[in-house]
PDB file of C-alpha atoms in Angstrom:
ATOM      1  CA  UNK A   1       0.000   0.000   0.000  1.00 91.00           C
ATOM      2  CA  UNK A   2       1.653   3.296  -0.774  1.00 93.00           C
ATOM      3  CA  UNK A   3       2.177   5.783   2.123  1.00 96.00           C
ATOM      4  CA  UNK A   4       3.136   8.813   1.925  1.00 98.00           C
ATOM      5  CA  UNK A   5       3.235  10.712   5.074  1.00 98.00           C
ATOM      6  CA  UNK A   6       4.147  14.502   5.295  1.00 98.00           C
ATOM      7  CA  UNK A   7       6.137  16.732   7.914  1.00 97.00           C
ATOM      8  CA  UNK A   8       7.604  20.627   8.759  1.00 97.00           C
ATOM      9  CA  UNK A   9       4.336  22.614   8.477  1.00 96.00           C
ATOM     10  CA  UNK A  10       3.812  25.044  10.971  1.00 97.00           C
ATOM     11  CA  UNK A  11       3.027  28.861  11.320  1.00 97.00           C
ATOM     12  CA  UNK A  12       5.576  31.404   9.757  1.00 97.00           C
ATOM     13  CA  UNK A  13       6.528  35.147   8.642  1.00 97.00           C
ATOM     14  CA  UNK A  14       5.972  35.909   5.620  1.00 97.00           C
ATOM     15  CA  UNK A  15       9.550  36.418   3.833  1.00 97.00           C
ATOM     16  CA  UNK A  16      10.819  33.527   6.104  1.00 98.00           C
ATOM     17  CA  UNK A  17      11.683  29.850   5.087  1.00 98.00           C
ATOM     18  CA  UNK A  18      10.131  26.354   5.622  1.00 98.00           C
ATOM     19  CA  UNK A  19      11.228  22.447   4.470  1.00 98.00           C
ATOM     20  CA  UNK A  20       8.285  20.119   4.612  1.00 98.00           C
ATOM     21  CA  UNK A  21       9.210  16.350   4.335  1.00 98.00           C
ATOM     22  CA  UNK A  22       7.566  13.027   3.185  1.00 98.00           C
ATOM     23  CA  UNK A  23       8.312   9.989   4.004  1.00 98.00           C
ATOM     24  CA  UNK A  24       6.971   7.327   1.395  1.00 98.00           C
ATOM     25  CA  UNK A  25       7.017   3.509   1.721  1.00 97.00           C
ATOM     26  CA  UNK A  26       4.854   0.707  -0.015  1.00 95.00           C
ATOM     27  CA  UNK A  27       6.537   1.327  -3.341  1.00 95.00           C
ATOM     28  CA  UNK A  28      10.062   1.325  -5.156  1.00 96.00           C
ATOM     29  CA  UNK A  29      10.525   5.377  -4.599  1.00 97.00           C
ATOM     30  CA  UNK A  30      13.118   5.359  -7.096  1.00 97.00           C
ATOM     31  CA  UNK A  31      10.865   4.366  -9.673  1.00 96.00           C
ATOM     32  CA  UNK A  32       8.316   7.128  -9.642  1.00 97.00           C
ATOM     33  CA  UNK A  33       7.940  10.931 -10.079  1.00 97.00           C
ATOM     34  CA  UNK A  34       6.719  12.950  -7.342  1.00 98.00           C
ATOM     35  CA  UNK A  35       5.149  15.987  -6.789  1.00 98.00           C
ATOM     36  CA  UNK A  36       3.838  18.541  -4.144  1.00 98.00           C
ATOM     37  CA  UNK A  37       0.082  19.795  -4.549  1.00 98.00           C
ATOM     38  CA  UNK A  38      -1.115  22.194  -2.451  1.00 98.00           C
ATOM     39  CA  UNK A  39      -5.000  23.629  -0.947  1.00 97.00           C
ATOM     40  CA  UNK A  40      -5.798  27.039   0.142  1.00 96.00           C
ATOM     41  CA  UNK A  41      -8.373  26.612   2.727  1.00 94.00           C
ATOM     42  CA  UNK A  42     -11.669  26.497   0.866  1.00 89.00           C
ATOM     43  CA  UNK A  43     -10.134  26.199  -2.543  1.00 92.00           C
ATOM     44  CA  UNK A  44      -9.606  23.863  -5.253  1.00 93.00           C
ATOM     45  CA  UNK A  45      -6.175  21.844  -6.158  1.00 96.00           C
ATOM     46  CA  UNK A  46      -3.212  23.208  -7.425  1.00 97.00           C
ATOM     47  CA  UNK A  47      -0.271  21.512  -8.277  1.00 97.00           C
ATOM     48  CA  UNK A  48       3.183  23.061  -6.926  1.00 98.00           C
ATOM     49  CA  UNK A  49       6.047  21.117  -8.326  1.00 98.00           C
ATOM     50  CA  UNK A  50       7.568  17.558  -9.660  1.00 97.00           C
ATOM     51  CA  UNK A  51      10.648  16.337  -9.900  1.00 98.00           C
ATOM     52  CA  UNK A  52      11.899  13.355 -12.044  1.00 97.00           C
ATOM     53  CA  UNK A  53      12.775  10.076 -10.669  1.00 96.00           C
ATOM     54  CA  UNK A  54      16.224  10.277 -10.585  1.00 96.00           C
ATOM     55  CA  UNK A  55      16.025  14.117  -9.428  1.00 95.00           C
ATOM     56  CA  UNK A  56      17.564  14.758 -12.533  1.00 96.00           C
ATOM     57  CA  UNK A  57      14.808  17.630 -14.086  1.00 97.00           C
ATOM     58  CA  UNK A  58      12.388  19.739 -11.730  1.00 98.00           C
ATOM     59  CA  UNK A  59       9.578  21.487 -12.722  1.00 97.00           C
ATOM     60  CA  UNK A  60       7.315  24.573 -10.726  1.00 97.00           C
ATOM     61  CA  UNK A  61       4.792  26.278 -11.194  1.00 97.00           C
ATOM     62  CA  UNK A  62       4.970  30.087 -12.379  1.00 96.00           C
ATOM     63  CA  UNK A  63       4.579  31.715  -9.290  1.00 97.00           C
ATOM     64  CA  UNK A  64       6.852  29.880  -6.564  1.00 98.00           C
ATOM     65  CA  UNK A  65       9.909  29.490  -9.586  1.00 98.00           C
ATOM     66  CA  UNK A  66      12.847  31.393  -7.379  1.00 97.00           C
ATOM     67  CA  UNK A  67      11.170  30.653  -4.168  1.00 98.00           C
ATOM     68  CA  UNK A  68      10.426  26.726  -3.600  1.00 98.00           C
ATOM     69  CA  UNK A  69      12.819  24.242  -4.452  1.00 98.00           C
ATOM     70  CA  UNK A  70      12.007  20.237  -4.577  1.00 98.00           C
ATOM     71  CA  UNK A  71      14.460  18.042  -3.801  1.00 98.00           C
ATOM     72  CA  UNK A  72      14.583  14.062  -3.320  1.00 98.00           C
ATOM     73  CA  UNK A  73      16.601  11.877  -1.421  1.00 98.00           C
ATOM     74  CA  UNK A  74      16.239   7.985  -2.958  1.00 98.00           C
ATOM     75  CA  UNK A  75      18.319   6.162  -0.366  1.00 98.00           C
ATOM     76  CA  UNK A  76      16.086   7.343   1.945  1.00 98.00           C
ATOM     77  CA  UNK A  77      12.777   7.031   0.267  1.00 98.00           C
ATOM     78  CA  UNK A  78      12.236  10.955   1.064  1.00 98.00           C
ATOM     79  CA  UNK A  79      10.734  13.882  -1.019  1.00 98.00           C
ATOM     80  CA  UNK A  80      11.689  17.661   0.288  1.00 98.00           C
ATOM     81  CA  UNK A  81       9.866  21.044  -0.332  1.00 98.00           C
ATOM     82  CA  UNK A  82      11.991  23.589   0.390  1.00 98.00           C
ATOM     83  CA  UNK A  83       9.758  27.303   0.264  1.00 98.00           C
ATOM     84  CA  UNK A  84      11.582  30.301   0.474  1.00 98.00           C
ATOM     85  CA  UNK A  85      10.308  34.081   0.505  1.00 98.00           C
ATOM     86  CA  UNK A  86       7.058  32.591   1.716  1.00 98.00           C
ATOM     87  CA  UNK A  87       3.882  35.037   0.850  1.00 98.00           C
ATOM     88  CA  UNK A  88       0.624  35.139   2.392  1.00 97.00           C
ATOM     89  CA  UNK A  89      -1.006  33.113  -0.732  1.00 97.00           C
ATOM     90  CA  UNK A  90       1.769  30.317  -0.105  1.00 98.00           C
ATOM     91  CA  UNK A  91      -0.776  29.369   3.465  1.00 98.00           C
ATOM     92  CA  UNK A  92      -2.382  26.148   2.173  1.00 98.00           C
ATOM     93  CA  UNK A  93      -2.110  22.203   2.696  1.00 98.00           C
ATOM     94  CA  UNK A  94       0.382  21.172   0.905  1.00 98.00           C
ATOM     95  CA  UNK A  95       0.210  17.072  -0.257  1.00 98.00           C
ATOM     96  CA  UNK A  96       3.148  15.136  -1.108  1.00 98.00           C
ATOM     97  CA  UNK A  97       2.085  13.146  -3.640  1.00 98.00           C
ATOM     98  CA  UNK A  98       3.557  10.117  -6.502  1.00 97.00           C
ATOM     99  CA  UNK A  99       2.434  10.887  -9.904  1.00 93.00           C
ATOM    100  CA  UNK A 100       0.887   9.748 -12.942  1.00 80.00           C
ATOM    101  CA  UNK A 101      -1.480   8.800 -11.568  1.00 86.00           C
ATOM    102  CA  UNK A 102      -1.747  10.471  -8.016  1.00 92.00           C
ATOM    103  CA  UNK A 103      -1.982   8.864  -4.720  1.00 95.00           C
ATOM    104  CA  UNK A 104      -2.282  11.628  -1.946  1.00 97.00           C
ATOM    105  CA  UNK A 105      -0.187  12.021   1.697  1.00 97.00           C
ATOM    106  CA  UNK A 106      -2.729  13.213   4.362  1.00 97.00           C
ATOM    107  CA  UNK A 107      -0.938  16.472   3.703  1.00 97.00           C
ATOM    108  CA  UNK A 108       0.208  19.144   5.830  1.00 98.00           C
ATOM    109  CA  UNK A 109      -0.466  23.024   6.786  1.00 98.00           C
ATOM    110  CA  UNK A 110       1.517  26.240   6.232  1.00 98.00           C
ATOM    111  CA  UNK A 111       0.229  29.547   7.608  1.00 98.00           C
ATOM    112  CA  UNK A 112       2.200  32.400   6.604  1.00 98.00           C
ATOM    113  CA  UNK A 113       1.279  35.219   8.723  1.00 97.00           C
ATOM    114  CA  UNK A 114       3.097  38.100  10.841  1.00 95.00           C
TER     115      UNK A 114
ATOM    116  CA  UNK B   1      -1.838  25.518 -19.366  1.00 93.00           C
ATOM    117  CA  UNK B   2      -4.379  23.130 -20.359  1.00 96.00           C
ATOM    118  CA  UNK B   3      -7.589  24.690 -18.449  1.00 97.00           C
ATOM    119  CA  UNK B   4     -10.136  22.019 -16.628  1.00 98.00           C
ATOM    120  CA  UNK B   5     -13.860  23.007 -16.518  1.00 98.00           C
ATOM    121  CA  UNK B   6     -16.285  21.006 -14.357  1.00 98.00           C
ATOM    122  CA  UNK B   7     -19.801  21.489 -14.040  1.00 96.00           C
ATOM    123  CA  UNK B   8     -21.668  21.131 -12.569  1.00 97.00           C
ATOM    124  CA  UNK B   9     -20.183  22.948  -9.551  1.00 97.00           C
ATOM    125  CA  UNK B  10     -22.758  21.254  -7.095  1.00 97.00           C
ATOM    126  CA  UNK B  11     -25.205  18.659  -7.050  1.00 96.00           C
ATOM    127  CA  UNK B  12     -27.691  18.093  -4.748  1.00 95.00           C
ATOM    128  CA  UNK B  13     -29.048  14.277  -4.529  1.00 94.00           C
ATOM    129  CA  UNK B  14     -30.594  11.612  -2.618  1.00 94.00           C
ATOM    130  CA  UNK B  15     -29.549   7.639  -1.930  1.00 94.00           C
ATOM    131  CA  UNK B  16     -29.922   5.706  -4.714  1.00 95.00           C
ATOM    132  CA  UNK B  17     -29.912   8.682  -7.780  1.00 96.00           C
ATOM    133  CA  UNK B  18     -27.496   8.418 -10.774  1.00 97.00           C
ATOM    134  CA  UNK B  19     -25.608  10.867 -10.627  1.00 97.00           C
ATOM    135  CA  UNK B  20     -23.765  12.483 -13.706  1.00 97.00           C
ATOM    136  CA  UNK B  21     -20.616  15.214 -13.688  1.00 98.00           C
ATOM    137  CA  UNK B  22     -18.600  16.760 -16.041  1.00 98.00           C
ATOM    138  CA  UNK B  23     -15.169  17.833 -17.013  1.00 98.00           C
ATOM    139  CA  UNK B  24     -13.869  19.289 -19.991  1.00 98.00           C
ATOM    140  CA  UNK B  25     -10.170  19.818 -21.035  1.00 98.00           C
ATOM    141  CA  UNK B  26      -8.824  22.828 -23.159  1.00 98.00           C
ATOM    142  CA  UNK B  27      -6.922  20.776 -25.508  1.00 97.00           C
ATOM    143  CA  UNK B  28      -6.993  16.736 -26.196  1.00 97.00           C
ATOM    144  CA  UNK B  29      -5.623  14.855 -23.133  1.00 97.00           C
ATOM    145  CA  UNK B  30      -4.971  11.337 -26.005  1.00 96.00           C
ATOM    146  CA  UNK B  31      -2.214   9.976 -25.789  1.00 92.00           C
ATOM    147  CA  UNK B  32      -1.544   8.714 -29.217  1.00 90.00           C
ATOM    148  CA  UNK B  33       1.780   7.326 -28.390  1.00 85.00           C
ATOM    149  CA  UNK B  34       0.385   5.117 -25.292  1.00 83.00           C
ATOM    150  CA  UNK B  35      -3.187   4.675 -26.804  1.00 88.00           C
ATOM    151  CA  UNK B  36      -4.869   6.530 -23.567  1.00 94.00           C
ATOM    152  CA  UNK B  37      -6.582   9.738 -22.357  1.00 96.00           C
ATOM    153  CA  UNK B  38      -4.107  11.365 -19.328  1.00 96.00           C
ATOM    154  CA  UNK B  39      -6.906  12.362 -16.920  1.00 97.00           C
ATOM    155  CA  UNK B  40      -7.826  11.163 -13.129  1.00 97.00           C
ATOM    156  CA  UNK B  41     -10.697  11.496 -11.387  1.00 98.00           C
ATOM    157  CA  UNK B  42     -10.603  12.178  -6.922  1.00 98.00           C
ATOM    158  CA  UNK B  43     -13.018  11.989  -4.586  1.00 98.00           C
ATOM    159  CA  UNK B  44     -12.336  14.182  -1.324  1.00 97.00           C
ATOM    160  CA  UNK B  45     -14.376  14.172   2.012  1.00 96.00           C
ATOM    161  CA  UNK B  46     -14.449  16.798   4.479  1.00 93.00           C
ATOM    162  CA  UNK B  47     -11.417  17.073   6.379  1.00 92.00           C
ATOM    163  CA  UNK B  48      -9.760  14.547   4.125  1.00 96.00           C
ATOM    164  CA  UNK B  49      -7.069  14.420   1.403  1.00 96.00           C
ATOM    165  CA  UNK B  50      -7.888  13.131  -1.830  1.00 97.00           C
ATOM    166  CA  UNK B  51      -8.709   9.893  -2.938  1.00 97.00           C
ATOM    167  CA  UNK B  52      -8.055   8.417  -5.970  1.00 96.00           C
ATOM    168  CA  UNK B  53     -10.783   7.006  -8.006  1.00 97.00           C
ATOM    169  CA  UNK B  54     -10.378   6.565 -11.638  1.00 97.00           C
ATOM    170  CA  UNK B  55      -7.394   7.414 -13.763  1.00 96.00           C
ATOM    171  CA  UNK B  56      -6.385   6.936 -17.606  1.00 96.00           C
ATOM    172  CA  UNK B  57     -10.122   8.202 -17.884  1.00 97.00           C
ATOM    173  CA  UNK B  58     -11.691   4.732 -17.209  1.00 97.00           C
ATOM    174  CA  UNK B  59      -9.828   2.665 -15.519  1.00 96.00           C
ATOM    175  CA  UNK B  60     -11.381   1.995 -11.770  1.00 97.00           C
ATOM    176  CA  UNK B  61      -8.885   1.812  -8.677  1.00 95.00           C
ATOM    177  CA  UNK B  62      -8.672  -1.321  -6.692  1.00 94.00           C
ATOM    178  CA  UNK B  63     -11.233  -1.439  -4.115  1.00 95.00           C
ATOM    179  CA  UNK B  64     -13.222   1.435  -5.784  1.00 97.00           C
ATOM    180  CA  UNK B  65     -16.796   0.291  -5.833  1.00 97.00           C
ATOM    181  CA  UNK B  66     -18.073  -0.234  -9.387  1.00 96.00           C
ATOM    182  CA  UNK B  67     -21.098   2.110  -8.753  1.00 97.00           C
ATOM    183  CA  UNK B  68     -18.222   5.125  -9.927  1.00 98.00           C
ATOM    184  CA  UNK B  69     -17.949   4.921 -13.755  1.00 98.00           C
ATOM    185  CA  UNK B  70     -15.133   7.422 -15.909  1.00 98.00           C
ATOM    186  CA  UNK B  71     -16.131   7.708 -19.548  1.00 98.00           C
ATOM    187  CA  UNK B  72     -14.774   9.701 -22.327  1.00 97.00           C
ATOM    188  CA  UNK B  73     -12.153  10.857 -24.661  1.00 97.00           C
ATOM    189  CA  UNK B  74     -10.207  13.890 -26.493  1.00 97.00           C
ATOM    190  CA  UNK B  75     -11.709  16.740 -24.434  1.00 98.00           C
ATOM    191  CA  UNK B  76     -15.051  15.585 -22.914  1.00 98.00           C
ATOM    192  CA  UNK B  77     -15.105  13.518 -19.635  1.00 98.00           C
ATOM    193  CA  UNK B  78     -17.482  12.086 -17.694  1.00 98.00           C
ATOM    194  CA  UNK B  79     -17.948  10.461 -14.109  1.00 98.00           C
ATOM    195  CA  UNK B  80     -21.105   8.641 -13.367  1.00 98.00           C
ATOM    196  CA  UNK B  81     -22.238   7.108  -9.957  1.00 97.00           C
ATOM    197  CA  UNK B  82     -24.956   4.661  -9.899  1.00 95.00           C
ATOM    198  CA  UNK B  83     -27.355   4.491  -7.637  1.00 94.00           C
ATOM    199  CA  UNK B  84     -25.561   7.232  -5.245  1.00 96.00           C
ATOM    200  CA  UNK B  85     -24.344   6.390  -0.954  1.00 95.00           C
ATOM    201  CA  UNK B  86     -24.588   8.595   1.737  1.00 93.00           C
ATOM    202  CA  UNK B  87     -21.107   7.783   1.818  1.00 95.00           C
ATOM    203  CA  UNK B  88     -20.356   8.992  -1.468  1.00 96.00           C
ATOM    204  CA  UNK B  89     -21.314  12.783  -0.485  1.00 95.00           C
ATOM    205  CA  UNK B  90     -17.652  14.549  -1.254  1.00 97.00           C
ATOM    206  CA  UNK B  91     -16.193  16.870  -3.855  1.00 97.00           C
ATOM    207  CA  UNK B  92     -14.899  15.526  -7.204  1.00 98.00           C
ATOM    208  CA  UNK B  93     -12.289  16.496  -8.978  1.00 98.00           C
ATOM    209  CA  UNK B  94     -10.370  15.484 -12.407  1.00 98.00           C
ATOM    210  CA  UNK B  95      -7.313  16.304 -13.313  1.00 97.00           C
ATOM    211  CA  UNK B  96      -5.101  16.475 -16.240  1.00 97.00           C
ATOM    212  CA  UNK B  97      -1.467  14.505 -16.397  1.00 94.00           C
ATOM    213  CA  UNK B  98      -0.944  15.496 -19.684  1.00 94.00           C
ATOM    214  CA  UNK B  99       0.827  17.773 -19.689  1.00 93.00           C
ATOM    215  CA  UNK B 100       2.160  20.108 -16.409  1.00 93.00           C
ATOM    216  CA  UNK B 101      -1.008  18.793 -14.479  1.00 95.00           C
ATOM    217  CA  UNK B 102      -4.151  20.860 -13.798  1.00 97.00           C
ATOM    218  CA  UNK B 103      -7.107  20.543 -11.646  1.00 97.00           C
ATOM    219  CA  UNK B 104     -11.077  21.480 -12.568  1.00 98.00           C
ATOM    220  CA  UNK B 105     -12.699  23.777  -9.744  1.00 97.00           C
ATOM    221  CA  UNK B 106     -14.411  20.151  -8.496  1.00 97.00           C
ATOM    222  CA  UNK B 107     -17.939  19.096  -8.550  1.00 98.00           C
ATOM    223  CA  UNK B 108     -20.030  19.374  -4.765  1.00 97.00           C
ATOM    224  CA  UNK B 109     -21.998  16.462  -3.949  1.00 96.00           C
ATOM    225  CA  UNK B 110     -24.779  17.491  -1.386  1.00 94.00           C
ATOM    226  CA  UNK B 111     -27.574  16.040   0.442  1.00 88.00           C
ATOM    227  CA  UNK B 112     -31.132  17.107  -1.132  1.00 87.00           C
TER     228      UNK B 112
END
């Protein structure tokens, strides 16, 4: 069964930094892309970023390119969001997720507020 | 970016109704090279992260119940529940995987 269970949300200044982590298992991590999808609260979907399965190509969406940076670690089964220059519109859940198709972490919350 | 439009944006039904939603893509989501339409279909409950339902259009997830039904092709999806469960009241949502992926607004199914 694939897990996928997220970490590192929390309540922060806008401008300031934040690294959420997932921990997968139940699959060959290696093998897949992954992505992070994130909710404002009350809203709709909206994917964030991917990265390849090797880590090799990352892609983002328009408006965190400069700020957020997705990383993976393979030997340790681990996908990384690093968000920089957070904004008020970053505060959502944010959902680790394996692509294509998508199976969902339980996700986890960023508030950035002063 | 391809654009996703759902409709409608809420339904409101009682047990045992067939129940019918819509999404439609900007651009053809066929794959011609692997013979297949790149588009998922989530349900999500209150409080919840999504769940995956349907993907490649059609093809049901394991331990789905067969009451949920994904139809279509090119630009024109479709998601059908027979005979609707209380348990089935949630928002739906499809989503491209074409190309950089894309999400419709989602479809609200409430209680009449």
């Amino acid at each position: 069964e694939v897990q996928l269970v997220e970490s590192g949300g929390g309540l922060v200044q806008p401008g300031r930094s934040l690294k959420l982590s997932c921990a997968a298992s139940g699959f060959t991590f290696s093998n897949y892309y992954m992505a992070w999808v994130r909710q404002a609260p009350t809203k709709g979907l909206e994917w964030v970023a991917s990265i390849t399965n090797s880590g090799g190509s990352t892609y983002y969406r328009d408006s965190v390119k400069g700020r957020f940076t997705i990383s993976r670690d393979n030997a340790k089964s681990t996908l990384y969001l690093q968000m920089d220059s957070l904004r008020s519109e970053d505060t959502a859940t944010y959902y680790c997720t394996r692509e294509a198709p998508r199976y969902w972490g339980q996700g986890v919350m960023v508030t950035v507020s002063s | 970016d391809i654009v996703m439009t759902q409709s409608p944006s809420s339904l409101a039904v009682s047990a045992g109704d067939k129940v019918t939603m819509s999404c439609k893509s900007s651009q053809s989501l066929f794959s011609s090279e692997y013979q297949g339409n790149y588009l998922s279909w989530f349900q999500q409950k209150p409080g919840q992260s999504p769940k995956l339902l349907i993907s490649l259009a059609s093809t049901r997830e394991t331990g789905v119940p067969d009451r949920f039904i994904g139809s279509g092709s090119g630009t024109d999806f479709t998601l059908t529940i027979n005979s609707v469960q209380a348990e089935d009241l949630a928002v739906y949502y499809c989503e491209q995987y074409y190309s950089y992926p894309t999400f419709g607004a989602g479809t609200k199914l409430e209680l009449k």
